[in-house]
Amino acid sequence: MKTVKPVILAPSILTADFGHLAEQVAAAEQGGAGWIHLDVMDGTFVPNITFGPLLVQAVRRATLLPLDVHLMVEQPERYLGEFVSAGADSLTVHAEATRHLHRTLQQITALNCRAGVAINPATPVEAVREVLPLVDQVLVMTVNPGFGSQRFIETMTSKIRRMGRWMDELCPLADLEVDGGIHLHNIADVVAAGANVVVVGSAVYNPQATPAANLDALRSQLGKGTVS
Ligand code: DX5
Ligand code: ZN
């Protein structure tokens, strides 16, 4: 029988106020976030630059929540040890960014870290089939990576469903994470499609309300008892 995993909300700090980062992370934790998602961008794999291990280390000091580090970086294998030392609990690499994906995932596991693989909207689910038995989590990008506050790509909903079917067969214990453009109006749809970890950036960190109020509103879109 298929196990139903509780839904985890993972706020991305990308649109948080970096001048008050520790408070912003604490606010998400108090609001019931399950993980904190950190978007590392190198200006080459994606057209934007964010931060590296130093900031991960600062967030590590601000929360006890698992730190979910999304590496939008070319050849991420160069930096795995540094991010684990900085306090990452999971490292997700893009299938498009590393030539030896299988080896890179094994290296993450060997560092006692959860191993994740991500795919861009244009990458088919088949691209990661051979590595699914190696991963703890799979990240289906629902926008083209690089920026927060982008619009959800509607055709990704059926892709989430397809990925979920492959995962049931090849890595039934792994988490299926989705990232990009998820708000009140579509969170229930991505969860119904099979996602159990939902990255939420601008839906949590925005000027309209506090992170806790935003997380409450997102949770209220989901069935009771399914959210951690
Ligand atoms: C996009 C990042 C996402 C993004 C999410 O490259 O990987 O984590 O910041 O932000 P929203 O939820 O605003 O799309
Ligand atoms: Zn991300």
JSON list of C-alpha atoms and ligand atoms in Angstrom, two decimals:
[
{"chain": "A", "resi": 1, "resn": "MET", "atom": "CA", "xyz": [0.00, 0.00, 0.00]},
{"chain": "A", "resi": 2, "resn": "LYS", "atom": "CA", "xyz": [1.21, 3.51, -0.79]},
{"chain": "A", "resi": 3, "resn": "THR", "atom": "CA", "xyz": [2.27, 5.49, 2.28]},
{"chain": "A", "resi": 4, "resn": "VAL", "atom": "CA", "xyz": [0.81, 8.98, 2.48]},
{"chain": "A", "resi": 5, "resn": "LYS", "atom": "CA", "xyz": [3.51, 11.42, 3.55]},
{"chain": "A", "resi": 6, "resn": "PRO", "atom": "CA", "xyz": [2.66, 14.54, 5.53]},
{"chain": "A", "resi": 7, "resn": "VAL", "atom": "CA", "xyz": [3.01, 17.74, 3.54]},
{"chain": "A", "resi": 8, "resn": "ILE", "atom": "CA", "xyz": [6.02, 19.87, 4.47]},
{"chain": "A", "resi": 9, "resn": "LEU", "atom": "CA", "xyz": [6.07, 23.59, 3.74]},
{"chain": "A", "resi": 10, "resn": "ALA", "atom": "CA", "xyz": [9.60, 24.80, 2.95]},
{"chain": "A", "resi": 11, "resn": "PRO", "atom": "CA", "xyz": [9.87, 28.61, 2.86]},
{"chain": "A", "resi": 12, "resn": "SER", "atom": "CA", "xyz": [12.58, 29.88, 0.50]},
{"chain": "A", "resi": 13, "resn": "ILE", "atom": "CA", "xyz": [14.42, 32.85, 1.98]},
{"chain": "A", "resi": 14, "resn": "LEU", "atom": "CA", "xyz": [15.03, 34.32, -1.49]},
{"chain": "A", "resi": 15, "resn": "THR", "atom": "CA", "xyz": [12.45, 37.06, -1.01]},
{"chain": "A", "resi": 16, "resn": "ALA", "atom": "CA", "xyz": [13.08, 37.50, 2.74]},
{"chain": "A", "resi": 17, "resn": "ASP", "atom": "CA", "xyz": [14.56, 40.69, 4.20]},
{"chain": "A", "resi": 18, "resn": "PHE", "atom": "CA", "xyz": [18.29, 39.85, 4.33]},
{"chain": "A", "resi": 19, "resn": "GLY", "atom": "CA", "xyz": [18.89, 42.73, 6.72]},
{"chain": "A", "resi": 20, "resn": "HIS", "atom": "CA", "xyz": [16.89, 40.78, 9.30]},
{"chain": "A", "resi": 21, "resn": "LEU", "atom": "CA", "xyz": [17.54, 37.26, 8.16]},
{"chain": "A", "resi": 22, "resn": "ALA", "atom": "CA", "xyz": [17.69, 35.53, 11.54]},
{"chain": "A", "resi": 23, "resn": "GLU", "atom": "CA", "xyz": [14.32, 37.04, 12.53]},
{"chain": "A", "resi": 24, "resn": "GLN", "atom": "CA", "xyz": [12.79, 36.14, 9.19]},
{"chain": "A", "resi": 25, "resn": "VAL", "atom": "CA", "xyz": [13.89, 32.52, 9.53]},
{"chain": "A", "resi": 26, "resn": "ALA", "atom": "CA", "xyz": [12.67, 32.40, 13.13]},
{"chain": "A", "resi": 27, "resn": "ALA", "atom": "CA", "xyz": [9.31, 33.79, 12.01]},
{"chain": "A", "resi": 28, "resn": "ALA", "atom": "CA", "xyz": [8.92, 30.96, 9.49]},
{"chain": "A", "resi": 29, "resn": "GLU", "atom": "CA", "xyz": [9.89, 28.40, 12.13]},
{"chain": "A", "resi": 30, "resn": "GLN", "atom": "CA", "xyz": [7.34, 29.81, 14.58]},
{"chain": "A", "resi": 31, "resn": "GLY", "atom": "CA", "xyz": [4.77, 29.78, 11.80]},
{"chain": "A", "resi": 32, "resn": "GLY", "atom": "CA", "xyz": [5.15, 26.03, 11.40]},
{"chain": "A", "resi": 33, "resn": "ALA", "atom": "CA", "xyz": [7.57, 25.74, 8.47]},
{"chain": "A", "resi": 34, "resn": "GLY", "atom": "CA", "xyz": [8.93, 22.21, 8.12]},
{"chain": "A", "resi": 35, "resn": "TRP", "atom": "CA", "xyz": [12.21, 22.98, 6.32]},
{"chain": "A", "resi": 36, "resn": "ILE", "atom": "CA", "xyz": [14.04, 26.17, 5.32]},
{"chain": "A", "resi": 37, "resn": "HIS", "atom": "CA", "xyz": [14.88, 26.23, 1.59]},
{"chain": "A", "resi": 38, "resn": "LEU", "atom": "CA", "xyz": [18.06, 28.03, 0.50]},
{"chain": "A", "resi": 39, "resn": "ASP", "atom": "CA", "xyz": [18.54, 28.96, -3.17]},
{"chain": "A", "resi": 40, "resn": "VAL", "atom": "CA", "xyz": [22.20, 29.03, -4.14]},
{"chain": "A", "resi": 41, "resn": "MET", "atom": "CA", "xyz": [22.74, 30.61, -7.58]},
{"chain": "A", "resi": 42, "resn": "ASP", "atom": "CA", "xyz": [26.07, 30.99, -9.36]},
{"chain": "A", "resi": 43, "resn": "GLY", "atom": "CA", "xyz": [25.34, 33.43, -12.20]},
{"chain": "A", "resi": 44, "resn": "THR", "atom": "CA", "xyz": [26.25, 30.72, -14.75]},
{"chain": "A", "resi": 45, "resn": "PHE", "atom": "CA", "xyz": [23.77, 27.89, -14.39]},
{"chain": "A", "resi": 46, "resn": "VAL", "atom": "CA", "xyz": [21.13, 30.54, -13.77]},
{"chain": "A", "resi": 47, "resn": "PRO", "atom": "CA", "xyz": [21.20, 34.27, -14.62]},
{"chain": "A", "resi": 48, "resn": "ASN", "atom": "CA", "xyz": [21.34, 35.40, -11.01]},
{"chain": "A", "resi": 49, "resn": "ILE", "atom": "CA", "xyz": [23.80, 35.28, -8.11]},
{"chain": "A", "resi": 50, "resn": "THR", "atom": "CA", "xyz": [22.70, 34.78, -4.51]},
{"chain": "A", "resi": 51, "resn": "PHE", "atom": "CA", "xyz": [24.90, 33.36, -1.76]},
{"chain": "A", "resi": 52, "resn": "GLY", "atom": "CA", "xyz": [27.20, 30.53, -0.73]},
{"chain": "A", "resi": 53, "resn": "PRO", "atom": "CA", "xyz": [28.11, 28.44, 2.32]},
{"chain": "A", "resi": 54, "resn": "LEU", "atom": "CA", "xyz": [28.72, 31.45, 4.56]},
{"chain": "A", "resi": 55, "resn": "LEU", "atom": "CA", "xyz": [25.07, 32.42, 4.52]},
{"chain": "A", "resi": 56, "resn": "VAL", "atom": "CA", "xyz": [23.97, 28.81, 4.99]},
{"chain": "A", "resi": 57, "resn": "GLN", "atom": "CA", "xyz": [26.11, 28.81, 8.11]},
{"chain": "A", "resi": 58, "resn": "ALA", "atom": "CA", "xyz": [24.40, 31.99, 9.36]},
{"chain": "A", "resi": 59, "resn": "VAL", "atom": "CA", "xyz": [20.95, 30.45, 8.81]},
{"chain": "A", "resi": 60, "resn": "ARG", "atom": "CA", "xyz": [22.16, 27.29, 10.59]},
{"chain": "A", "resi": 61, "resn": "ARG", "atom": "CA", "xyz": [22.69, 29.39, 13.68]},
{"chain": "A", "resi": 62, "resn": "ALA", "atom": "CA", "xyz": [19.19, 30.89, 13.43]},
{"chain": "A", "resi": 63, "resn": "THR", "atom": "CA", "xyz": [17.06, 27.72, 13.38]},
{"chain": "A", "resi": 64, "resn": "LEU", "atom": "CA", "xyz": [16.84, 24.06, 14.31]},
{"chain": "A", "resi": 65, "resn": "LEU", "atom": "CA", "xyz": [14.82, 23.24, 11.18]},
{"chain": "A", "resi": 66, "resn": "PRO", "atom": "CA", "xyz": [16.38, 21.12, 8.43]},
{"chain": "A", "resi": 67, "resn": "LEU", "atom": "CA", "xyz": [18.20, 23.27, 5.87]},
{"chain": "A", "resi": 68, "resn": "ASP", "atom": "CA", "xyz": [17.26, 22.26, 2.33]},
{"chain": "A", "resi": 69, "resn": "VAL", "atom": "CA", "xyz": [19.96, 23.62, 0.03]},
{"chain": "A", "resi": 70, "resn": "HIS", "atom": "CA", "xyz": [19.06, 23.94, -3.67]},
{"chain": "A", "resi": 71, "resn": "LEU", "atom": "CA", "xyz": [22.26, 24.27, -5.70]},
{"chain": "A", "resi": 72, "resn": "MET", "atom": "CA", "xyz": [21.61, 26.12, -8.95]},
{"chain": "A", "resi": 73, "resn": "VAL", "atom": "CA", "xyz": [25.31, 25.88, -9.70]},
{"chain": "A", "resi": 74, "resn": "GLU", "atom": "CA", "xyz": [27.41, 24.45, -12.55]},
{"chain": "A", "resi": 75, "resn": "GLN", "atom": "CA", "xyz": [29.50, 21.47, -11.43]},
{"chain": "A", "resi": 76, "resn": "PRO", "atom": "CA", "xyz": [28.07, 21.44, -7.90]},
{"chain": "A", "resi": 77, "resn": "GLU", "atom": "CA", "xyz": [30.38, 18.54, -7.05]},
{"chain": "A", "resi": 78, "resn": "ARG", "atom": "CA", "xyz": [33.07, 21.18, -6.40]},
{"chain": "A", "resi": 79, "resn": "TYR", "atom": "CA", "xyz": [31.30, 22.51, -3.31]},
{"chain": "A", "resi": 80, "resn": "LEU", "atom": "CA", "xyz": [29.44, 19.64, -1.64]},
{"chain": "A", "resi": 81, "resn": "GLY", "atom": "CA", "xyz": [31.71, 19.35, 1.40]},
{"chain": "A", "resi": 82, "resn": "GLU", "atom": "CA", "xyz": [31.60, 23.08, 2.06]},
{"chain": "A", "resi": 83, "resn": "PHE", "atom": "CA", "xyz": [27.81, 23.18, 2.13]},
{"chain": "A", "resi": 84, "resn": "VAL", "atom": "CA", "xyz": [27.60, 20.14, 4.39]},
{"chain": "A", "resi": 85, "resn": "SER", "atom": "CA", "xyz": [30.13, 21.71, 6.78]},
{"chain": "A", "resi": 86, "resn": "ALA", "atom": "CA", "xyz": [28.04, 24.88, 6.72]},
{"chain": "A", "resi": 87, "resn": "GLY", "atom": "CA", "xyz": [25.05, 22.91, 8.04]},
{"chain": "A", "resi": 88, "resn": "ALA", "atom": "CA", "xyz": [23.05, 21.71, 5.03]},
{"chain": "A", "resi": 89, "resn": "ASP", "atom": "CA", "xyz": [20.77, 18.75, 5.82]},
{"chain": "A", "resi": 90, "resn": "SER", "atom": "CA", "xyz": [19.99, 18.10, 2.16]},
{"chain": "A", "resi": 91, "resn": "LEU", "atom": "CA", "xyz": [21.80, 19.07, -1.02]},
{"chain": "A", "resi": 92, "resn": "THR", "atom": "CA", "xyz": [19.87, 19.11, -4.26]},
{"chain": "A", "resi": 93, "resn": "VAL", "atom": "CA", "xyz": [21.82, 19.28, -7.52]},
{"chain": "A", "resi": 94, "resn": "HIS", "atom": "CA", "xyz": [20.44, 19.86, -10.99]},
{"chain": "A", "resi": 95, "resn": "ALA", "atom": "CA", "xyz": [20.58, 16.97, -13.44]},
{"chain": "A", "resi": 96, "resn": "GLU", "atom": "CA", "xyz": [21.51, 19.57, -16.09]},
{"chain": "A", "resi": 97, "resn": "ALA", "atom": "CA", "xyz": [24.49, 20.93, -14.13]},
{"chain": "A", "resi": 98, "resn": "THR", "atom": "CA", "xyz": [26.66, 17.92, -13.43]},
{"chain": "A", "resi": 99, "resn": "ARG", "atom": "CA", "xyz": [28.19, 15.54, -15.94]},
{"chain": "A", "resi": 100, "resn": "HIS", "atom": "CA", "xyz": [28.35, 12.56, -13.59]},
{"chain": "A", "resi": 101, "resn": "LEU", "atom": "CA", "xyz": [25.06, 12.86, -11.75]},
{"chain": "A", "resi": 102, "resn": "HIS", "atom": "CA", "xyz": [25.22, 9.34, -10.34]},
{"chain": "A", "resi": 103, "resn": "ARG", "atom": "CA", "xyz": [28.61, 9.97, -8.77]},
{"chain": "A", "resi": 104, "resn": "THR", "atom": "CA", "xyz": [27.61, 13.39, -7.45]},
{"chain": "A", "resi": 105, "resn": "LEU", "atom": "CA", "xyz": [24.58, 11.93, -5.67]},
{"chain": "A", "resi": 106, "resn": "GLN", "atom": "CA", "xyz": [26.74, 9.18, -4.17]},
{"chain": "A", "resi": 107, "resn": "GLN", "atom": "CA", "xyz": [29.16, 11.84, -2.94]},
{"chain": "A", "resi": 108, "resn": "ILE", "atom": "CA", "xyz": [26.34, 13.69, -1.17]},
{"chain": "A", "resi": 109, "resn": "THR", "atom": "CA", "xyz": [25.20, 10.49, 0.54]},
{"chain": "A", "resi": 110, "resn": "ALA", "atom": "CA", "xyz": [28.79, 9.71, 1.56]},
{"chain": "A", "resi": 111, "resn": "LEU", "atom": "CA", "xyz": [28.85, 13.09, 3.34]},
{"chain": "A", "resi": 112, "resn": "ASN", "atom": "CA", "xyz": [25.90, 11.89, 5.48]},
{"chain": "A", "resi": 113, "resn": "CYS", "atom": "CA", "xyz": [23.62, 14.38, 3.81]},
{"chain": "A", "resi": 114, "resn": "ARG", "atom": "CA", "xyz": [20.27, 13.82, 2.10]},
{"chain": "A", "resi": 115, "resn": "ALA", "atom": "CA", "xyz": [20.77, 13.65, -1.66]},
{"chain": "A", "resi": 116, "resn": "GLY", "atom": "CA", "xyz": [18.37, 15.42, -4.00]},
{"chain": "A", "resi": 117, "resn": "VAL", "atom": "CA", "xyz": [18.11, 15.77, -7.75]},
{"chain": "A", "resi": 118, "resn": "ALA", "atom": "CA", "xyz": [16.32, 18.66, -9.46]},
{"chain": "A", "resi": 119, "resn": "ILE", "atom": "CA", "xyz": [15.07, 19.06, -13.02]},
{"chain": "A", "resi": 120, "resn": "ASN", "atom": "CA", "xyz": [14.25, 22.20, -14.96]},
{"chain": "A", "resi": 121, "resn": "PRO", "atom": "CA", "xyz": [10.87, 22.58, -16.67]},
{"chain": "A", "resi": 122, "resn": "ALA", "atom": "CA", "xyz": [12.37, 21.54, -20.05]},
{"chain": "A", "resi": 123, "resn": "THR", "atom": "CA", "xyz": [13.98, 18.37, -18.69]},
{"chain": "A", "resi": 124, "resn": "PRO", "atom": "CA", "xyz": [11.89, 15.21, -18.99]},
{"chain": "A", "resi": 125, "resn": "VAL", "atom": "CA", "xyz": [11.31, 12.95, -15.99]},
{"chain": "A", "resi": 126, "resn": "GLU", "atom": "CA", "xyz": [13.15, 10.20, -17.88]},
{"chain": "A", "resi": 127, "resn": "ALA", "atom": "CA", "xyz": [16.43, 12.11, -17.44]},
{"chain": "A", "resi": 128, "resn": "VAL", "atom": "CA", "xyz": [16.64, 11.06, -13.79]},
{"chain": "A", "resi": 129, "resn": "ARG", "atom": "CA", "xyz": [15.18, 7.55, -13.97]},
{"chain": "A", "resi": 130, "resn": "GLU", "atom": "CA", "xyz": [18.51, 5.77, -13.46]},
{"chain": "A", "resi": 131, "resn": "VAL", "atom": "CA", "xyz": [19.39, 7.75, -10.33]},
{"chain": "A", "resi": 132, "resn": "LEU", "atom": "CA", "xyz": [16.03, 7.56, -8.55]},
{"chain": "A", "resi": 133, "resn": "PRO", "atom": "CA", "xyz": [17.14, 4.59, -6.41]},
{"chain": "A", "resi": 134, "resn": "LEU", "atom": "CA", "xyz": [19.96, 6.81, -5.08]},
{"chain": "A", "resi": 135, "resn": "VAL", "atom": "CA", "xyz": [17.99, 9.84, -3.94]},
{"chain": "A", "resi": 136, "resn": "ASP", "atom": "CA", "xyz": [16.23, 10.99, -0.79]},
{"chain": "A", "resi": 137, "resn": "GLN", "atom": "CA", "xyz": [14.32, 13.71, -2.61]},
{"chain": "A", "resi": 138, "resn": "VAL", "atom": "CA", "xyz": [13.42, 14.82, -6.12]},
{"chain": "A", "resi": 139, "resn": "LEU", "atom": "CA", "xyz": [12.76, 18.47, -6.98]},
{"chain": "A", "resi": 140, "resn": "VAL", "atom": "CA", "xyz": [10.50, 19.26, -9.91]},
{"chain": "A", "resi": 141, "resn": "MET", "atom": "CA", "xyz": [11.00, 22.92, -10.87]},
{"chain": "A", "resi": 142, "resn": "THR", "atom": "CA", "xyz": [7.68, 24.56, -11.67]},
{"chain": "A", "resi": 143, "resn": "VAL", "atom": "CA", "xyz": [9.35, 27.76, -12.96]},
{"chain": "A", "resi": 144, "resn": "ASN", "atom": "CA", "xyz": [12.64, 28.26, -14.79]},
{"chain": "A", "resi": 145, "resn": "PRO", "atom": "CA", "xyz": [15.14, 28.65, -11.96]},
{"chain": "A", "resi": 146, "resn": "GLY", "atom": "CA", "xyz": [16.84, 31.96, -11.25]},
{"chain": "A", "resi": 147, "resn": "PHE", "atom": "CA", "xyz": [14.32, 34.28, -9.62]},
{"chain": "A", "resi": 148, "resn": "GLY", "atom": "CA", "xyz": [11.55, 34.35, -7.06]},
{"chain": "A", "resi": 149, "resn": "SER", "atom": "CA", "xyz": [8.01, 35.58, -7.78]},
{"chain": "A", "resi": 150, "resn": "GLN", "atom": "CA", "xyz": [7.67, 33.96, -11.20]},
{"chain": "A", "resi": 151, "resn": "ARG", "atom": "CA", "xyz": [4.52, 32.43, -12.60]},
{"chain": "A", "resi": 152, "resn": "PHE", "atom": "CA", "xyz": [3.84, 28.69, -12.14]},
{"chain": "A", "resi": 153, "resn": "ILE", "atom": "CA", "xyz": [4.10, 26.79, -15.44]},
{"chain": "A", "resi": 154, "resn": "GLU", "atom": "CA", "xyz": [0.75, 25.00, -15.70]},
{"chain": "A", "resi": 155, "resn": "THR", "atom": "CA", "xyz": [2.03, 22.01, -17.68]},
{"chain": "A", "resi": 156, "resn": "MET", "atom": "CA", "xyz": [4.22, 21.08, -14.71]},
{"chain": "A", "resi": 157, "resn": "THR", "atom": "CA", "xyz": [1.23, 19.65, -12.83]},
{"chain": "A", "resi": 158, "resn": "SER", "atom": "CA", "xyz": [1.06, 16.58, -15.04]},
{"chain": "A", "resi": 159, "resn": "LYS", "atom": "CA", "xyz": [4.85, 16.27, -14.85]},
{"chain": "A", "resi": 160, "resn": "ILE", "atom": "CA", "xyz": [4.64, 16.12, -11.02]},
{"chain": "A", "resi": 161, "resn": "ARG", "atom": "CA", "xyz": [2.11, 13.30, -11.41]},
{"chain": "A", "resi": 162, "resn": "ARG", "atom": "CA", "xyz": [4.40, 11.40, -13.80]},
{"chain": "A", "resi": 163, "resn": "MET", "atom": "CA", "xyz": [7.40, 11.84, -11.53]},
{"chain": "A", "resi": 164, "resn": "GLY", "atom": "CA", "xyz": [5.33, 10.58, -8.60]},
{"chain": "A", "resi": 165, "resn": "ARG", "atom": "CA", "xyz": [4.50, 7.38, -10.47]},
{"chain": "A", "resi": 166, "resn": "TRP", "atom": "CA", "xyz": [8.17, 6.70, -11.25]},
{"chain": "A", "resi": 167, "resn": "MET", "atom": "CA", "xyz": [9.12, 7.41, -7.66]},
{"chain": "A", "resi": 168, "resn": "ASP", "atom": "CA", "xyz": [6.47, 5.01, -6.31]},
{"chain": "A", "resi": 169, "resn": "GLU", "atom": "CA", "xyz": [8.25, 2.31, -8.23]},
{"chain": "A", "resi": 170, "resn": "LEU", "atom": "CA", "xyz": [11.91, 3.29, -7.82]},
{"chain": "A", "resi": 171, "resn": "CYS", "atom": "CA", "xyz": [12.25, 5.33, -4.59]},
{"chain": "A", "resi": 172, "resn": "PRO", "atom": "CA", "xyz": [8.97, 5.10, -2.65]},
{"chain": "A", "resi": 173, "resn": "LEU", "atom": "CA", "xyz": [10.44, 6.61, 0.51]},
{"chain": "A", "resi": 174, "resn": "ALA", "atom": "CA", "xyz": [11.89, 9.69, -1.20]},
{"chain": "A", "resi": 175, "resn": "ASP", "atom": "CA", "xyz": [10.22, 13.10, -1.00]},
{"chain": "A", "resi": 176, "resn": "LEU", "atom": "CA", "xyz": [8.73, 14.77, -4.06]},
{"chain": "A", "resi": 177, "resn": "GLU", "atom": "CA", "xyz": [9.39, 18.51, -3.82]},
{"chain": "A", "resi": 178, "resn": "VAL", "atom": "CA", "xyz": [8.07, 21.29, -6.04]},
{"chain": "A", "resi": 179, "resn": "ASP", "atom": "CA", "xyz": [9.50, 24.77, -6.36]},
{"chain": "A", "resi": 180, "resn": "GLY", "atom": "CA", "xyz": [8.36, 27.97, -8.02]},
{"chain": "A", "resi": 181, "resn": "GLY", "atom": "CA", "xyz": [5.21, 30.02, -8.31]},
{"chain": "A", "resi": 182, "resn": "ILE", "atom": "CA", "xyz": [3.25, 28.21, -5.61]},
{"chain": "A", "resi": 183, "resn": "HIS", "atom": "CA", "xyz": [0.62, 30.30, -3.86]},
{"chain": "A", "resi": 184, "resn": "LEU", "atom": "CA", "xyz": [-2.80, 29.96, -2.24]},
{"chain": "A", "resi": 185, "resn": "HIS", "atom": "CA", "xyz": [-4.57, 29.25, -5.52]},
{"chain": "A", "resi": 186, "resn": "ASN", "atom": "CA", "xyz": [-2.44, 26.29, -6.64]},
{"chain": "A", "resi": 187, "resn": "ILE", "atom": "CA", "xyz": [-0.91, 24.67, -3.54]},
{"chain": "A", "resi": 188, "resn": "ALA", "atom": "CA", "xyz": [-3.74, 22.14, -3.27]},
{"chain": "A", "resi": 189, "resn": "ASP", "atom": "CA", "xyz": [-3.28, 21.19, -6.94]},
{"chain": "A", "resi": 190, "resn": "VAL", "atom": "CA", "xyz": [0.44, 20.40, -6.63]},
{"chain": "A", "resi": 191, "resn": "VAL", "atom": "CA", "xyz": [-0.19, 18.35, -3.50]},
{"chain": "A", "resi": 192, "resn": "ALA", "atom": "CA", "xyz": [-3.03, 16.49, -5.21]},
{"chain": "A", "resi": 193, "resn": "ALA", "atom": "CA", "xyz": [-0.60, 15.77, -8.07]},
{"chain": "A", "resi": 194, "resn": "GLY", "atom": "CA", "xyz": [1.75, 14.07, -5.61]},
{"chain": "A", "resi": 195, "resn": "ALA", "atom": "CA", "xyz": [4.12, 16.67, -4.14]},
{"chain": "A", "resi": 196, "resn": "ASN", "atom": "CA", "xyz": [4.78, 16.32, -0.40]},
{"chain": "A", "resi": 197, "resn": "VAL", "atom": "CA", "xyz": [7.36, 19.09, 0.02]},
{"chain": "A", "resi": 198, "resn": "VAL", "atom": "CA", "xyz": [6.25, 22.49, -1.21]},
{"chain": "A", "resi": 199, "resn": "VAL", "atom": "CA", "xyz": [8.75, 25.34, -1.54]},
{"chain": "A", "resi": 200, "resn": "VAL", "atom": "CA", "xyz": [7.07, 28.68, -0.98]},
{"chain": "A", "resi": 201, "resn": "GLY", "atom": "CA", "xyz": [9.00, 31.91, -1.46]},
{"chain": "A", "resi": 202, "resn": "SER", "atom": "CA", "xyz": [7.02, 35.04, -2.21]},
{"chain": "A", "resi": 203, "resn": "ALA", "atom": "CA", "xyz": [3.88, 33.38, -0.81]},
{"chain": "A", "resi": 204, "resn": "VAL", "atom": "CA", "xyz": [5.52, 33.46, 2.65]},
{"chain": "A", "resi": 205, "resn": "TYR", "atom": "CA", "xyz": [7.89, 36.44, 2.53]},
{"chain": "A", "resi": 206, "resn": "ASN", "atom": "CA", "xyz": [5.90, 39.39, 1.22]},
{"chain": "A", "resi": 207, "resn": "PRO", "atom": "CA", "xyz": [4.86, 42.82, 2.47]},
{"chain": "A", "resi": 208, "resn": "GLN", "atom": "CA", "xyz": [1.18, 41.86, 2.72]},
{"chain": "A", "resi": 209, "resn": "ALA", "atom": "CA", "xyz": [1.36, 39.71, 5.85]},
{"chain": "A", "resi": 210, "resn": "THR", "atom": "CA", "xyz": [3.70, 38.00, 8.31]},
{"chain": "A", "resi": 211, "resn": "PRO", "atom": "CA", "xyz": [5.33, 34.67, 7.45]},
{"chain": "A", "resi": 212, "resn": "ALA", "atom": "CA", "xyz": [3.21, 32.96, 10.11]},
{"chain": "A", "resi": 213, "resn": "ALA", "atom": "CA", "xyz": [-0.06, 34.36, 8.73]},
{"chain": "A", "resi": 214, "resn": "ASN", "atom": "CA", "xyz": [0.95, 33.40, 5.20]},
{"chain": "A", "resi": 215, "resn": "LEU", "atom": "CA", "xyz": [1.90, 29.87, 6.26]},
{"chain": "A", "resi": 216, "resn": "ASP", "atom": "CA", "xyz": [-1.46, 29.51, 8.05]},
{"chain": "A", "resi": 217, "resn": "ALA", "atom": "CA", "xyz": [-3.32, 30.59, 4.94]},
{"chain": "A", "resi": 218, "resn": "LEU", "atom": "CA", "xyz": [-1.36, 28.13, 2.76]},
{"chain": "A", "resi": 219, "resn": "ARG", "atom": "CA", "xyz": [-2.04, 25.30, 5.22]},
{"chain": "A", "resi": 220, "resn": "SER", "atom": "CA", "xyz": [-5.73, 26.11, 5.26]},
{"chain": "A", "resi": 221, "resn": "GLN", "atom": "CA", "xyz": [-5.85, 25.29, 1.54]},
{"chain": "A", "resi": 222, "resn": "LEU", "atom": "CA", "xyz": [-4.84, 21.71, 2.36]},
{"chain": "A", "resi": 223, "resn": "GLY", "atom": "CA", "xyz": [-6.79, 19.02, 4.14]},
{"chain": "A", "resi": 224, "resn": "LYS", "atom": "CA", "xyz": [-6.49, 19.08, 7.90]},
{"chain": "A", "resi": 225, "resn": "GLY", "atom": "CA", "xyz": [-3.94, 16.74, 9.47]},
{"chain": "A", "resi": 226, "resn": "THR", "atom": "CA", "xyz": [-1.75, 16.49, 6.38]},
{"chain": "A", "resi": 227, "resn": "VAL", "atom": "CA", "xyz": [0.65, 19.31, 7.02]},
{"chain": "A", "resi": 228, "resn": "SER", "atom": "CA", "xyz": [3.69, 19.25, 9.31]},
{"chain": "B", "resi": 1, "resn": "DX5", "atom": "C1", "xyz": [13.73, 29.75, -8.16]},
{"chain": "B", "resi": 1, "resn": "DX5", "atom": "C2", "xyz": [13.97, 29.21, -6.75]},
{"chain": "B", "resi": 1, "resn": "DX5", "atom": "C3", "xyz": [12.74, 29.13, -5.91]},
{"chain": "B", "resi": 1, "resn": "DX5", "atom": "C4", "xyz": [12.03, 30.44, -5.74]},
{"chain": "B", "resi": 1, "resn": "DX5", "atom": "C5", "xyz": [10.69, 30.25, -5.10]},
{"chain": "B", "resi": 1, "resn": "DX5", "atom": "O1", "xyz": [14.91, 29.67, -8.88]},
{"chain": "B", "resi": 1, "resn": "DX5", "atom": "O2", "xyz": [14.52, 27.90, -6.81]},
{"chain": "B", "resi": 1, "resn": "DX5", "atom": "O3", "xyz": [13.01, 28.50, -4.67]},
{"chain": "B", "resi": 1, "resn": "DX5", "atom": "O4", "xyz": [12.78, 31.33, -5.01]},
{"chain": "B", "resi": 1, "resn": "DX5", "atom": "O5", "xyz": [10.09, 31.50, -5.02]},
{"chain": "B", "resi": 1, "resn": "DX5", "atom": "P1", "xyz": [8.55, 31.74, -5.40]},
{"chain": "B", "resi": 1, "resn": "DX5", "atom": "O6", "xyz": [7.76, 30.85, -4.49]},
{"chain": "B", "resi": 1, "resn": "DX5", "atom": "O7", "xyz": [8.35, 33.18, -5.16]},
{"chain": "B", "resi": 1, "resn": "DX5", "atom": "O8", "xyz": [8.40, 31.33, -6.85]},
{"chain": "B", "resi": 2, "resn": "ZN", "atom": "ZN", "xyz": [14.65, 26.62, -4.93]}
]
